[in-house]
Amino acid sequence: MAKEIDRIRARSALETVRESPVIALIAALPVLAVLGVVWWLTNWFVALIVLVLLGAVVVVRGRLIR
């Protein structure tokens, strides 16, 4: 049953992005701003490392919350 709920949420999220991509852009804007500042202050490789670390934190926290 949990897998069905996850599929429903995933489909709902995709439909929301398709219907109004502005909402997705607004949600992603803080992350993009931080990456832009890191890139500007250092270089693209450091920004890439920060992006990977942020992604890992999101995945780990998501698994710990469940």
Tab-separated table of C-alpha atoms in Angstrom:
chain	number	residue	atom	x	y	z
A	1	MET	CA	0.000	0.000	0.000
A	2	ALA	CA	2.867	2.392	0.721
A	3	LYS	CA	4.162	1.986	-2.823
A	4	GLU	CA	0.778	2.994	-4.211
A	5	ILE	CA	0.773	6.182	-2.142
A	6	ASP	CA	4.273	7.039	-3.365
A	7	ARG	CA	3.176	6.525	-6.974
A	8	ILE	CA	0.157	8.728	-6.445
A	9	ARG	CA	2.288	11.472	-4.904
A	10	ALA	CA	4.833	11.227	-7.700
A	11	ARG	CA	2.156	11.486	-10.366
A	12	SER	CA	0.555	14.414	-8.569
A	13	ALA	CA	3.885	16.206	-8.377
A	14	LEU	CA	4.541	15.660	-12.084
A	15	GLU	CA	1.068	16.905	-12.977
A	16	THR	CA	1.611	20.018	-10.863
A	17	VAL	CA	4.888	20.760	-12.634
A	18	ARG	CA	3.277	20.215	-16.035
A	19	GLU	CA	0.307	22.443	-15.252
A	20	SER	CA	2.282	25.296	-13.690
A	21	PRO	CA	6.051	25.157	-14.100
A	22	VAL	CA	6.313	28.508	-12.323
A	23	ILE	CA	5.590	26.751	-9.012
A	24	ALA	CA	8.497	24.350	-9.617
A	25	LEU	CA	10.760	27.251	-10.535
A	26	ILE	CA	9.850	29.135	-7.366
A	27	ALA	CA	10.511	26.012	-5.289
A	28	ALA	CA	13.914	25.477	-6.936
A	29	LEU	CA	14.982	29.126	-6.876
A	30	PRO	CA	16.699	29.113	-3.447
A	31	VAL	CA	18.803	26.085	-4.380
A	32	LEU	CA	19.718	27.631	-7.712
A	33	ALA	CA	20.646	30.911	-6.012
A	34	VAL	CA	22.939	29.155	-3.516
A	35	LEU	CA	24.595	27.156	-6.287
A	36	GLY	CA	25.028	30.308	-8.349
A	37	VAL	CA	26.715	32.115	-5.476
A	38	VAL	CA	28.981	29.134	-4.738
A	39	TRP	CA	29.875	28.925	-8.427
A	40	TRP	CA	30.553	32.643	-8.581
A	41	LEU	CA	32.753	32.625	-5.461
A	42	THR	CA	34.660	29.438	-6.293
A	43	ASN	CA	34.244	27.422	-9.493
A	44	TRP	CA	31.857	24.962	-11.144
A	45	PHE	CA	33.470	21.886	-9.568
A	46	VAL	CA	32.860	23.098	-6.019
A	47	ALA	CA	29.273	23.980	-6.972
A	48	LEU	CA	28.844	20.453	-8.345
A	49	ILE	CA	30.163	18.958	-5.109
A	50	VAL	CA	27.756	21.138	-3.103
A	51	LEU	CA	24.878	19.996	-5.337
A	52	VAL	CA	25.777	16.327	-4.825
A	53	LEU	CA	26.072	16.823	-1.055
A	54	LEU	CA	22.702	18.589	-0.907
A	55	GLY	CA	21.145	15.743	-2.878
A	56	ALA	CA	22.658	13.180	-0.525
A	57	VAL	CA	21.328	15.065	2.503
A	58	VAL	CA	17.838	15.159	1.007
A	59	VAL	CA	17.897	11.427	0.276
A	60	VAL	CA	19.263	10.473	3.705
A	61	ARG	CA	16.839	12.736	5.568
A	62	GLY	CA	13.961	11.374	3.521
A	63	ARG	CA	14.837	7.828	4.479
A	64	LEU	CA	15.346	8.710	8.143
A	65	ILE	CA	11.974	10.439	8.400
A	66	ARG	CA	10.101	7.387	7.122
